[in-house]
């Protein structure tokens, strides 16, 4: 943003109300420019390899819960898959109003096939999203992904978020100092409201299917990110998992979030979460030593585990 | 924050108060530039691994700046060349600027290994992923022998938008 305000005011010059008014109007444009920049986009990818038509609903679905006090929109769900028979149509059905189901039929065995659920769906606070895959006859998805596209609205996430209307002075304005004070205070309030609305919510996802016992790690490059929650799901007939987010090695690789799930049995999903604000102190995304890590510890082997890490 | 005006209003007061807001607004305008990443992962990556298990296609709904590609592996043996490449999906390359966006390394041995390529050099090649264009993140290996686990990520920068 290139700021428009203010004029330069110099001692000794005659103060023309028009110059102040110009600055106040420029301030309005500047404030509006900043407040209008309220939407941020992100996307989360989920592995759907080896999903079959006969799987339980839980294994053919992904879920998403929102952290408290957060609003988020889903602006589309991509469904890209390769199917084993080359003929069976698959459908994705989002659970929220505003997003339409989408179906695609492969033209050959293991051929790239795409469906897109379009629309805009609002996820209310603590409300959830489910996206379920289904097929009318026996079929296996050889590989593919569901990509959920999100739009965060920091305006909707802020208690106060408003634009500012300037007062205009003229030659007859009484008590100019008081009027200016009030106007500048109004600008200040809008700026403060904008500053408070830092919840540019972004969604990072990790998913893995048919996981043998062991430890699996992903890297989180240091970007000065501010994380607010880790949500985890486990669909398994037996076994358990632990998701651990650790800070950089130089700071001791201390666990910032630790969330566990225990198997809830065939056809059931266990959900768990941890919420607190943790911030990466470094911004060196190309330096391995400054990475944070996301670790998945699997005990006993499980069918499906996935996690969402929210940053703002 | 502004200091209260007094009569008569001084030029310094005016300047100070407007500057305070300008500074705050400029800071606000840059705070929305943040990072996000996406992963692609495959167990047992070899040169014969099917494309559908080692790629992740996605269609950004907003323009995203490419910051880095990262590649890691666990297990396997030394001497295998593995890569992560960002491509425009399909046969076209115009939205990848007809250039190669890739990170790769030759494995040294059994343990965990990492490599990363940044695309943030002001004088180097830069790429903005365009909304509505489908891109692919693709893992490859030049050897039949499988590596236990290979994962890659793309690091992107997004900005606040009006829509």
Tab-separated table of N, CA, C and O in Angstrom, chain A residues 1 3 5-11 15 23-24 30 33-34 36-43 45 78 80 82 110 112 142-145 147 149 151 154 176 180-181 184 187-188 191 194-195 198 200 202 205-206 208 217-221 223 285-286 288 291 312, chain B residues 1-5 7 9 11 14-15 17-19 21-22 24-26 28-29 32 34-41 43 52-53 55-62 64 68 72 74 89 114-118 120 134 149 151 153 155-156 158-163:
chain	number	residue	atom	x	y	z
A	1	UNK	N	0.842	-1.198	0.000
A	1	UNK	CA	0.000	0.000	0.000
A	1	UNK	C	0.872	1.242	0.000
A	1	UNK	O	1.827	1.333	0.759
A	3	UNK	N	0.732	4.997	0.966
A	3	UNK	CA	-0.130	5.874	1.742
A	3	UNK	C	-0.379	7.202	1.025
A	3	UNK	O	0.520	7.759	0.398
A	5	UNK	N	-1.892	9.899	2.720
A	5	UNK	CA	-1.841	11.023	3.646
A	5	UNK	C	-0.474	11.105	4.278
A	5	UNK	O	0.236	10.116	4.318
A	6	UNK	N	-0.069	12.215	4.879
A	6	UNK	CA	-0.791	13.476	4.858
A	6	UNK	C	-0.065	14.482	3.979
A	6	UNK	O	1.017	14.193	3.466
A	7	UNK	N	-0.654	15.635	3.817
A	7	UNK	CA	0.114	16.773	3.314
A	7	UNK	C	1.196	17.087	4.327
A	7	UNK	O	1.102	16.723	5.489
A	8	UNK	N	2.215	17.758	3.887
A	8	UNK	CA	3.229	18.224	4.833
A	8	UNK	C	2.821	19.607	5.332
A	8	UNK	O	2.595	20.522	4.532
A	9	UNK	N	2.696	19.707	6.618
A	9	UNK	CA	2.316	20.994	7.219
A	9	UNK	C	3.581	21.674	7.738
A	9	UNK	O	4.382	21.042	8.423
A	10	UNK	N	3.756	22.917	7.410
A	10	UNK	CA	4.985	23.622	7.787
A	10	UNK	C	4.658	24.826	8.651
A	10	UNK	O	3.679	25.545	8.407
A	11	UNK	N	5.517	25.044	9.647
A	11	UNK	CA	5.356	26.212	10.507
A	11	UNK	C	5.528	27.480	9.673
A	11	UNK	O	6.438	27.561	8.850
A	15	UNK	N	-2.683	28.059	7.518
A	15	UNK	CA	-3.340	26.759	7.506
A	15	UNK	C	-4.698	26.888	6.838
A	15	UNK	O	-5.612	27.531	7.355
A	23	UNK	N	-6.206	15.944	3.738
A	23	UNK	CA	-5.504	14.903	4.503
A	23	UNK	C	-6.496	13.949	5.161
A	23	UNK	O	-6.269	12.741	5.237
A	24	UNK	N	-7.594	14.516	5.674
A	24	UNK	CA	-8.600	13.654	6.312
A	24	UNK	C	-9.247	12.722	5.292
A	24	UNK	O	-9.503	11.543	5.570
A	30	UNK	N	-6.941	5.669	2.883
A	30	UNK	CA	-5.925	4.759	3.424
A	30	UNK	C	-6.556	3.729	4.360
A	30	UNK	O	-6.239	2.534	4.303
A	33	UNK	N	-8.514	1.276	2.358
A	33	UNK	CA	-7.631	0.354	1.642
A	33	UNK	C	-7.195	-0.791	2.549
A	33	UNK	O	-7.126	-1.952	2.129
A	34	UNK	N	-6.868	-0.453	3.791
A	34	UNK	CA	-6.384	-1.480	4.716
A	34	UNK	C	-7.536	-2.385	5.169
A	34	UNK	O	-7.414	-3.613	5.191
A	36	UNK	N	-10.320	-2.960	3.653
A	36	UNK	CA	-10.872	-3.770	2.555
A	36	UNK	C	-10.050	-5.030	2.300
A	36	UNK	O	-10.529	-5.995	1.715
A	37	UNK	N	-8.798	-5.024	2.702
A	37	UNK	CA	-7.945	-6.206	2.522
A	37	UNK	C	-8.235	-7.166	3.663
A	37	UNK	O	-7.488	-7.259	4.627
A	38	UNK	N	-9.332	-7.898	3.568
A	38	UNK	CA	-9.771	-8.682	4.717
A	38	UNK	C	-9.750	-10.189	4.471
A	38	UNK	O	-9.871	-10.968	5.402
A	39	UNK	N	-9.606	-10.628	3.226
A	39	UNK	CA	-9.735	-12.059	2.936
A	39	UNK	C	-8.370	-12.707	2.686
A	39	UNK	O	-7.513	-12.122	2.023
A	40	UNK	N	-8.183	-13.912	3.216
A	40	UNK	CA	-6.971	-14.678	2.933
A	40	UNK	C	-7.376	-16.104	2.544
A	40	UNK	O	-8.300	-16.665	3.112
A	41	UNK	N	-6.640	-16.643	1.590
A	41	UNK	CA	-6.973	-17.962	1.050
A	41	UNK	C	-5.925	-18.996	1.475
A	41	UNK	O	-4.740	-18.673	1.610
A	42	UNK	N	-6.371	-20.211	1.647
A	42	UNK	CA	-5.449	-21.324	1.880
A	42	UNK	C	-6.132	-22.602	1.423
A	42	UNK	O	-7.324	-22.587	1.091
A	43	UNK	N	-5.381	-23.689	1.378
A	43	UNK	CA	-5.965	-24.945	0.958
A	43	UNK	C	-5.349	-26.099	1.741
A	43	UNK	O	-4.208	-26.009	2.170
A	45	UNK	N	-4.863	-30.399	1.747
A	45	UNK	CA	-4.899	-31.593	0.897
A	45	UNK	C	-5.050	-32.845	1.764
A	45	UNK	O	-4.418	-32.966	2.819
A	78	UNK	N	-11.898	-29.575	-4.393
A	78	UNK	CA	-11.411	-30.297	-5.572
A	78	UNK	C	-11.322	-31.779	-5.244
A	78	UNK	O	-10.896	-32.159	-4.155
A	80	UNK	N	-9.685	-35.044	-7.067
A	80	UNK	CA	-8.872	-35.562	-8.167
A	80	UNK	C	-8.550	-37.012	-7.835
A	80	UNK	O	-7.969	-37.298	-6.787
A	82	UNK	N	-7.953	-41.360	-9.308
A	82	UNK	CA	-7.660	-42.388	-10.302
A	82	UNK	C	-8.370	-43.645	-9.809
A	82	UNK	O	-8.178	-44.046	-8.656
A	110	UNK	N	-7.408	-46.132	-13.941
A	110	UNK	CA	-6.327	-45.295	-13.404
A	110	UNK	C	-6.037	-44.077	-14.281
A	110	UNK	O	-4.877	-43.735	-14.557
A	112	UNK	N	-6.646	-39.966	-14.771
A	112	UNK	CA	-6.904	-38.776	-13.954
A	112	UNK	C	-8.338	-38.298	-14.194
A	112	UNK	O	-8.732	-38.028	-15.326
A	142	UNK	N	-7.449	-45.708	-6.701
A	142	UNK	CA	-6.036	-46.100	-6.674
A	142	UNK	C	-5.182	-45.013	-6.033
A	142	UNK	O	-4.195	-45.291	-5.339
A	143	UNK	N	-5.528	-43.782	-6.300
A	143	UNK	CA	-4.771	-42.661	-5.739
A	143	UNK	C	-5.510	-41.373	-5.994
A	143	UNK	O	-6.426	-41.317	-6.810
A	144	UNK	N	-5.096	-40.340	-5.298
A	144	UNK	CA	-5.715	-39.034	-5.517
A	144	UNK	C	-5.746	-38.200	-4.264
A	144	UNK	O	-5.191	-38.580	-3.223
A	145	UNK	N	-6.379	-37.050	-4.383
A	145	UNK	CA	-6.436	-36.107	-3.259
A	145	UNK	C	-7.784	-35.393	-3.251
A	145	UNK	O	-8.401	-35.193	-4.299
A	147	UNK	N	-8.807	-31.633	-2.183
A	147	UNK	CA	-8.229	-30.348	-1.805
A	147	UNK	C	-9.385	-29.429	-1.384
A	147	UNK	O	-10.268	-29.137	-2.199
A	149	UNK	N	-10.576	-25.789	-0.309
A	149	UNK	CA	-10.109	-24.395	-0.417
A	149	UNK	C	-10.861	-23.528	0.591
A	149	UNK	O	-12.094	-23.540	0.640
A	151	UNK	N	-11.375	-19.681	2.696
A	151	UNK	CA	-11.190	-18.234	2.698
A	151	UNK	C	-11.438	-17.728	4.116
A	151	UNK	O	-12.535	-17.888	4.655
A	154	UNK	N	-10.894	-11.778	8.075
A	154	UNK	CA	-10.502	-11.198	9.362
A	154	UNK	C	-11.545	-10.193	9.838
A	154	UNK	O	-11.660	-9.925	11.023
A	176	UNK	N	-11.759	24.277	16.222
A	176	UNK	CA	-11.120	23.390	15.256
A	176	UNK	C	-10.296	22.293	15.933
A	176	UNK	O	-10.276	21.150	15.493
A	180	UNK	N	-10.703	18.370	15.190
A	180	UNK	CA	-9.573	17.576	14.694
A	180	UNK	C	-9.264	16.416	15.629
A	180	UNK	O	-8.993	15.302	15.187
A	181	UNK	N	-9.291	16.692	16.929
A	181	UNK	CA	-9.045	15.612	17.900
A	181	UNK	C	-10.016	14.462	17.683
A	181	UNK	O	-9.627	13.292	17.614
A	184	UNK	N	-9.280	12.638	14.315
A	184	UNK	CA	-8.068	11.802	14.375
A	184	UNK	C	-8.290	10.598	15.289
A	184	UNK	O	-7.788	9.504	15.027
A	187	UNK	N	-10.036	7.976	13.269
A	187	UNK	CA	-9.082	7.244	12.418
A	187	UNK	C	-8.341	6.219	13.265
A	187	UNK	O	-8.189	5.055	12.895
A	188	UNK	N	-7.890	6.690	14.428
A	188	UNK	CA	-7.129	5.809	15.315
A	188	UNK	C	-7.921	4.581	15.720
A	188	UNK	O	-7.386	3.476	15.800
A	191	UNK	N	-7.940	2.177	12.842
A	191	UNK	CA	-6.621	1.545	12.706
A	191	UNK	C	-6.446	0.470	13.783
A	191	UNK	O	-5.968	-0.628	13.516
A	194	UNK	N	-8.460	-2.563	12.970
A	194	UNK	CA	-7.801	-3.338	11.930
A	194	UNK	C	-6.644	-4.133	12.516
A	194	UNK	O	-6.437	-5.303	12.199
A	195	UNK	N	-5.885	-3.483	13.404
A	195	UNK	CA	-4.735	-4.163	14.014
A	195	UNK	C	-5.190	-5.348	14.858
A	195	UNK	O	-4.511	-6.370	14.928
A	198	UNK	N	-6.301	-9.700	13.497
A	198	UNK	CA	-5.120	-10.360	12.941
A	198	UNK	C	-5.415	-11.774	12.474
A	198	UNK	O	-4.510	-12.474	12.043
A	200	UNK	N	-5.944	-13.771	10.156
A	200	UNK	CA	-5.891	-14.182	8.753
A	200	UNK	C	-5.784	-15.704	8.737
A	200	UNK	O	-4.719	-16.254	8.531
A	202	UNK	N	-5.335	-19.467	8.288
A	202	UNK	CA	-4.865	-20.374	7.250
A	202	UNK	C	-4.871	-21.799	7.783
A	202	UNK	O	-4.699	-22.017	8.981
A	205	UNK	N	-2.791	-28.999	6.466
A	205	UNK	CA	-3.292	-30.342	6.788
A	205	UNK	C	-2.216	-31.401	6.576
A	205	UNK	O	-1.298	-31.230	5.760
A	206	UNK	N	-2.351	-32.482	7.308
A	206	UNK	CA	-1.469	-33.649	7.169
A	206	UNK	C	-2.363	-34.874	7.226
A	206	UNK	O	-3.208	-34.975	8.121
A	208	UNK	N	-2.589	-39.342	6.385
A	208	UNK	CA	-1.897	-40.567	6.018
A	208	UNK	C	-2.862	-41.735	6.228
A	208	UNK	O	-3.633	-41.734	7.188
A	217	UNK	N	7.489	-37.884	10.246
A	217	UNK	CA	7.759	-36.470	10.520
A	217	UNK	C	7.582	-35.634	9.258
A	217	UNK	O	7.924	-36.049	8.163
A	218	UNK	N	7.026	-34.434	9.436
A	218	UNK	CA	6.982	-33.432	8.377
A	218	UNK	C	7.695	-32.186	8.891
A	218	UNK	O	7.773	-31.948	10.106
A	219	UNK	N	8.213	-31.387	7.979
A	219	UNK	CA	8.944	-30.179	8.370
A	219	UNK	C	8.045	-28.953	8.242
A	219	UNK	O	7.279	-28.826	7.288
A	220	UNK	N	8.176	-28.065	9.190
A	220	UNK	CA	7.481	-26.777	9.154
A	220	UNK	C	8.548	-25.693	9.096
A	220	UNK	O	9.122	-25.351	10.129
A	221	UNK	N	8.873	-25.167	7.931
A	221	UNK	CA	9.923	-24.152	7.851
A	221	UNK	C	9.584	-22.949	8.733
A	221	UNK	O	8.402	-22.626	8.918
A	223	UNK	N	8.788	-19.432	9.485
A	223	UNK	CA	8.281	-18.286	8.718
A	223	UNK	C	7.685	-17.228	9.632
A	223	UNK	O	6.931	-16.378	9.188
A	285	UNK	N	13.022	-19.629	6.261
A	285	UNK	CA	12.429	-20.855	5.719
A	285	UNK	C	13.397	-21.768	4.989
A	285	UNK	O	13.077	-22.925	4.756
A	286	UNK	N	14.595	-21.275	4.637
A	286	UNK	CA	15.539	-22.132	3.913
A	286	UNK	C	16.562	-22.790	4.839
A	286	UNK	O	17.440	-23.513	4.386
A	288	UNK	N	17.329	-25.461	7.602
A	288	UNK	CA	16.749	-26.667	8.208
A	288	UNK	C	16.747	-26.591	9.736
A	288	UNK	O	15.807	-27.030	10.380
A	291	UNK	N	13.758	-25.145	11.374
A	291	UNK	CA	12.441	-25.744	11.132
A	291	UNK	C	11.766	-26.153	12.430
A	291	UNK	O	12.427	-26.605	13.372
A	312	UNK	N	-2.634	-18.073	12.100
A	312	UNK	CA	-3.303	-16.801	11.837
A	312	UNK	C	-2.286	-15.671	11.872
A	312	UNK	O	-1.183	-15.849	12.334
B	1	UNK	N	0.023	6.952	18.759
B	1	UNK	CA	-1.322	7.519	18.823
B	1	UNK	C	-1.219	9.027	18.834
B	1	UNK	O	-0.244	9.600	19.306
B	2	UNK	N	-2.263	9.697	18.338
B	2	UNK	CA	-2.183	11.148	18.219
B	2	UNK	C	-2.150	11.823	19.579
B	2	UNK	O	-2.708	11.319	20.549
B	3	UNK	N	-1.482	12.960	19.610
B	3	UNK	CA	-1.496	13.779	20.821
B	3	UNK	C	-2.600	14.822	20.666
B	3	UNK	O	-2.843	15.286	19.556
B	4	UNK	N	-3.284	15.183	21.756
B	4	UNK	CA	-4.395	16.136	21.630
B	4	UNK	C	-3.913	17.471	21.072
B	4	UNK	O	-2.835	17.955	21.415
B	5	UNK	N	-4.721	18.054	20.233
B	5	UNK	CA	-4.397	19.374	19.696
B	5	UNK	C	-4.682	20.442	20.748
B	5	UNK	O	-5.549	20.276	21.591
B	7	UNK	N	-5.013	24.906	20.997
B	7	UNK	CA	-5.106	26.116	20.182
B	7	UNK	C	-3.958	27.051	20.562
B	7	UNK	O	-3.684	27.219	21.752
B	9	UNK	N	-3.346	25.518	16.746
B	9	UNK	CA	-2.828	24.239	16.251
B	9	UNK	C	-1.483	24.483	15.581
B	9	UNK	O	-1.344	25.391	14.757
B	11	UNK	N	1.828	23.302	13.220
B	11	UNK	CA	2.116	22.438	12.073
B	11	UNK	C	2.695	21.110	12.553
B	11	UNK	O	2.399	20.048	12.010
B	14	UNK	N	-0.006	18.729	13.711
B	14	UNK	CA	-0.709	18.129	12.575
B	14	UNK	C	0.121	17.029	11.942
B	14	UNK	O	-0.348	15.925	11.672
B	15	UNK	N	1.404	17.364	11.712
B	15	UNK	CA	2.266	16.410	11.039
B	15	UNK	C	2.426	15.137	11.869
B	15	UNK	O	2.342	14.017	11.363
B	17	UNK	N	0.515	13.880	14.184
B	17	UNK	CA	-0.688	13.058	14.309
B	17	UNK	C	-1.011	12.305	13.024
B	17	UNK	O	-1.387	11.129	13.058
B	18	UNK	N	-0.880	12.970	11.907
B	18	UNK	CA	-1.143	12.253	10.654
B	18	UNK	C	-0.089	11.180	10.414
B	18	UNK	O	-0.397	10.079	9.961
B	19	UNK	N	1.168	11.497	10.717
B	19	UNK	CA	2.239	10.516	10.502
B	19	UNK	C	2.017	9.259	11.342
B	19	UNK	O	2.330	8.148	10.907
B	21	UNK	N	-0.726	7.848	12.200
B	21	UNK	CA	-1.708	6.976	11.552
B	21	UNK	C	-1.154	6.362	10.274
B	21	UNK	O	-1.406	5.203	9.970
B	22	UNK	N	-0.415	7.155	9.523
B	22	UNK	CA	0.174	6.634	8.289
B	22	UNK	C	1.065	5.442	8.590
B	22	UNK	O	1.020	4.409	7.925
B	24	UNK	N	0.977	3.473	11.218
B	24	UNK	CA	0.194	2.319	11.681
B	24	UNK	C	-0.487	1.621	10.508
B	24	UNK	O	-0.531	0.385	10.436
B	25	UNK	N	-1.002	2.394	9.581
B	25	UNK	CA	-1.697	1.803	8.435
B	25	UNK	C	-0.732	1.049	7.529
B	25	UNK	O	-1.048	-0.022	7.013
B	26	UNK	N	0.457	1.617	7.338
B	26	UNK	CA	1.438	0.945	6.491
B	26	UNK	C	1.831	-0.398	7.099
B	26	UNK	O	1.963	-1.409	6.403
B	28	UNK	N	-0.021	-2.191	9.064
B	28	UNK	CA	-1.175	-3.079	8.877
B	28	UNK	C	-1.220	-3.673	7.481
B	28	UNK	O	-1.537	-4.837	7.283
B	29	UNK	N	-0.898	-2.833	6.515
B	29	UNK	CA	-0.999	-3.278	5.119
B	29	UNK	C	-0.037	-4.416	4.819
B	29	UNK	O	-0.303	-5.254	3.964
B	32	UNK	N	-0.523	-8.724	6.478
B	32	UNK	CA	-1.290	-9.833	5.918
B	32	UNK	C	-0.491	-10.744	5.016
B	32	UNK	O	-1.022	-11.718	4.498
B	34	UNK	N	1.537	-13.636	4.599
B	34	UNK	CA	1.942	-14.770	5.421
B	34	UNK	C	2.134	-16.002	4.564
B	34	UNK	O	1.795	-16.020	3.394
B	35	UNK	N	2.669	-17.031	5.204
B	35	UNK	CA	3.063	-18.227	4.467
B	35	UNK	C	2.076	-19.370	4.679
B	35	UNK	O	1.388	-19.430	5.686
B	36	UNK	N	2.065	-20.267	3.720
B	36	UNK	CA	1.331	-21.509	3.875
B	36	UNK	C	2.072	-22.577	3.087
B	36	UNK	O	2.887	-22.251	2.218
B	37	UNK	N	1.802	-23.824	3.384
B	37	UNK	CA	2.484	-24.879	2.646
B	37	UNK	C	1.547	-26.042	2.390
B	37	UNK	O	0.505	-26.181	3.039
B	38	UNK	N	1.911	-26.836	1.411
B	38	UNK	CA	1.192	-28.071	1.101
B	38	UNK	C	2.204	-29.184	0.939
B	38	UNK	O	3.314	-28.947	0.483
B	39	UNK	N	1.794	-30.401	1.287
B	39	UNK	CA	2.696	-31.541	1.237
B	39	UNK	C	2.274	-32.542	0.172
B	39	UNK	O	1.094	-32.627	-0.177
B	40	UNK	N	3.250	-33.291	-0.314
B	40	UNK	CA	2.984	-34.492	-1.094
B	40	UNK	C	3.928	-35.560	-0.548
B	40	UNK	O	5.078	-35.268	-0.223
B	41	UNK	N	3.399	-36.757	-0.415
B	41	UNK	CA	4.159	-37.785	0.293
B	41	UNK	C	3.915	-39.133	-0.354
B	41	UNK	O	2.818	-39.412	-0.830
B	43	UNK	N	5.077	-43.427	0.233
B	43	UNK	CA	5.869	-44.506	0.822
B	43	UNK	C	6.377	-45.377	-0.323
B	43	UNK	O	5.640	-45.684	-1.256
B	52	UNK	N	-0.137	-41.518	-9.775
B	52	UNK	CA	-1.216	-41.065	-8.895
B	52	UNK	C	-0.879	-41.157	-7.413
B	52	UNK	O	-1.574	-40.590	-6.594
B	53	UNK	N	0.164	-41.893	-7.076
B	53	UNK	CA	0.530	-41.937	-5.663
B	53	UNK	C	1.624	-40.930	-5.324
B	53	UNK	O	1.884	-40.664	-4.162
B	55	UNK	N	1.892	-37.706	-6.824
B	55	UNK	CA	1.588	-36.328	-7.229
B	55	UNK	C	0.448	-35.760	-6.396
B	55	UNK	O	-0.397	-36.493	-5.887
B	56	UNK	N	0.456	-34.468	-6.295
B	56	UNK	CA	-0.659	-33.756	-5.671
B	56	UNK	C	-1.006	-32.588	-6.583
B	56	UNK	O	-0.187	-31.683	-6.772
B	57	UNK	N	-2.196	-32.649	-7.179
B	57	UNK	CA	-2.663	-31.549	-8.020
B	57	UNK	C	-3.520	-30.604	-7.186
B	57	UNK	O	-4.262	-31.050	-6.308
B	58	UNK	N	-3.438	-29.341	-7.476
B	58	UNK	CA	-4.306	-28.387	-6.784
B	58	UNK	C	-4.484	-27.142	-7.643
B	58	UNK	O	-3.632	-26.823	-8.466
B	59	UNK	N	-5.612	-26.488	-7.439
B	59	UNK	CA	-5.959	-25.294	-8.210
B	59	UNK	C	-6.135	-24.137	-7.237
B	59	UNK	O	-7.187	-24.024	-6.594
B	60	UNK	N	-5.134	-23.287	-7.077
B	60	UNK	CA	-5.257	-22.188	-6.110
B	60	UNK	C	-6.468	-21.317	-6.414
B	60	UNK	O	-6.795	-21.078	-7.571
B	61	UNK	N	-7.105	-20.854	-5.366
B	61	UNK	CA	-8.246	-19.944	-5.527
B	61	UNK	C	-7.812	-18.489	-5.351
B	61	UNK	O	-8.645	-17.585	-5.298
B	62	UNK	N	-6.513	-18.293	-5.232
B	62	UNK	CA	-5.960	-16.950	-5.123
B	62	UNK	C	-4.536	-17.013	-5.674
B	62	UNK	O	-3.932	-18.086	-5.709
B	64	UNK	N	-0.708	-16.988	-5.558
B	64	UNK	CA	0.204	-17.350	-4.470
B	64	UNK	C	1.639	-17.243	-4.970
B	64	UNK	O	1.948	-17.710	-6.066
B	68	UNK	N	9.485	-21.500	-1.770
B	68	UNK	CA	10.480	-22.582	-1.703
B	68	UNK	C	9.830	-23.920	-1.999
B	68	UNK	O	8.617	-24.094	-1.851
B	72	UNK	N	12.406	-34.229	1.375
B	72	UNK	CA	13.021	-35.025	2.439
B	72	UNK	C	12.797	-36.501	2.146
B	72	UNK	O	11.856	-36.869	1.447
B	74	UNK	N	13.390	-40.663	3.994
B	74	UNK	CA	13.816	-41.538	5.093
B	74	UNK	C	14.019	-42.927	4.508
B	74	UNK	O	13.200	-43.394	3.710
B	89	UNK	N	-0.266	-28.360	-14.437
B	89	UNK	CA	-0.851	-29.654	-14.747
B	89	UNK	C	-1.166	-29.756	-16.247
B	89	UNK	O	-1.609	-28.793	-16.863
B	114	UNK	N	17.544	-34.010	3.808
B	114	UNK	CA	16.670	-32.915	3.395
B	114	UNK	C	17.375	-32.043	2.369
B	114	UNK	O	18.601	-31.901	2.390
B	115	UNK	N	16.590	-31.419	1.520
B	115	UNK	CA	17.104	-30.381	0.634
B	115	UNK	C	15.993	-29.371	0.383
B	115	UNK	O	14.807	-29.687	0.531
B	116	UNK	N	16.399	-28.174	0.037
B	116	UNK	CA	15.412	-27.116	-0.138
B	116	UNK	C	15.935	-26.115	-1.160
B	116	UNK	O	17.118	-25.791	-1.172
B	117	UNK	N	15.056	-25.659	-2.024
B	117	UNK	CA	15.427	-24.619	-2.976
B	117	UNK	C	14.494	-23.432	-2.781
B	117	UNK	O	13.272	-23.588	-2.790
B	118	UNK	N	15.099	-22.263	-2.600
B	118	UNK	CA	14.303	-21.049	-2.435
B	118	UNK	C	14.164	-20.322	-3.765
B	118	UNK	O	15.052	-20.395	-4.616
B	120	UNK	N	13.427	-16.876	-3.876
B	120	UNK	CA	13.210	-15.540	-3.332
B	120	UNK	C	14.344	-14.584	-3.679
B	120	UNK	O	14.386	-13.464	-3.189
B	134	UNK	N	-4.432	-25.105	-12.625
B	134	UNK	CA	-4.102	-26.307	-11.861
B	134	UNK	C	-2.608	-26.600	-11.960
B	134	UNK	O	-2.043	-26.625	-13.062
B	149	UNK	N	10.339	-43.706	2.466
B	149	UNK	CA	9.374	-42.599	2.563
B	149	UNK	C	10.016	-41.339	1.989
B	149	UNK	O	11.139	-40.988	2.355
B	151	UNK	N	8.925	-37.248	1.112
B	151	UNK	CA	7.873	-36.226	1.142
B	151	UNK	C	8.447	-34.885	0.735
B	151	UNK	O	9.623	-34.590	0.934
B	153	UNK	N	7.362	-30.534	0.082
B	153	UNK	CA	6.378	-29.483	0.366
B	153	UNK	C	6.651	-28.279	-0.515
B	153	UNK	O	7.767	-28.070	-1.000
B	155	UNK	N	6.248	-24.151	-0.289
B	155	UNK	CA	6.003	-23.031	0.623
B	155	UNK	C	5.575	-21.836	-0.216
B	155	UNK	O	6.260	-21.450	-1.170
B	156	UNK	N	4.435	-21.288	0.135
B	156	UNK	CA	3.822	-20.218	-0.643
B	156	UNK	C	3.553	-19.005	0.238
B	156	UNK	O	3.360	-19.147	1.453
B	158	UNK	N	0.938	-15.811	0.683
B	158	UNK	CA	-0.330	-15.229	0.241
B	158	UNK	C	-0.513	-13.865	0.904
B	158	UNK	O	0.140	-13.548	1.890
B	159	UNK	N	-1.395	-13.101	0.337
B	159	UNK	CA	-1.664	-11.749	0.835
B	159	UNK	C	-3.144	-11.593	1.119
B	159	UNK	O	-3.956	-12.360	0.642
B	160	UNK	N	-3.460	-10.565	1.879
B	160	UNK	CA	-4.878	-10.255	2.095
B	160	UNK	C	-5.472	-9.716	0.805
B	160	UNK	O	-4.812	-9.002	0.048
B	161	UNK	N	-6.718	-10.069	0.575
B	161	UNK	CA	-7.400	-9.645	-0.650
B	161	UNK	C	-8.692	-8.909	-0.324
B	161	UNK	O	-9.238	-9.031	0.773
B	162	UNK	N	-9.222	-8.234	-1.364
B	162	UNK	CA	-10.488	-7.521	-1.209
B	162	UNK	C	-11.690	-8.408	-1.486
B	162	UNK	O	-12.813	-8.019	-1.245
B	163	UNK	N	-11.468	-9.583	-2.083
B	163	UNK	CA	-12.592	-10.422	-2.477
B	163	UNK	C	-12.540	-11.753	-1.731
B	163	UNK	O	-11.522	-12.195	-1.273
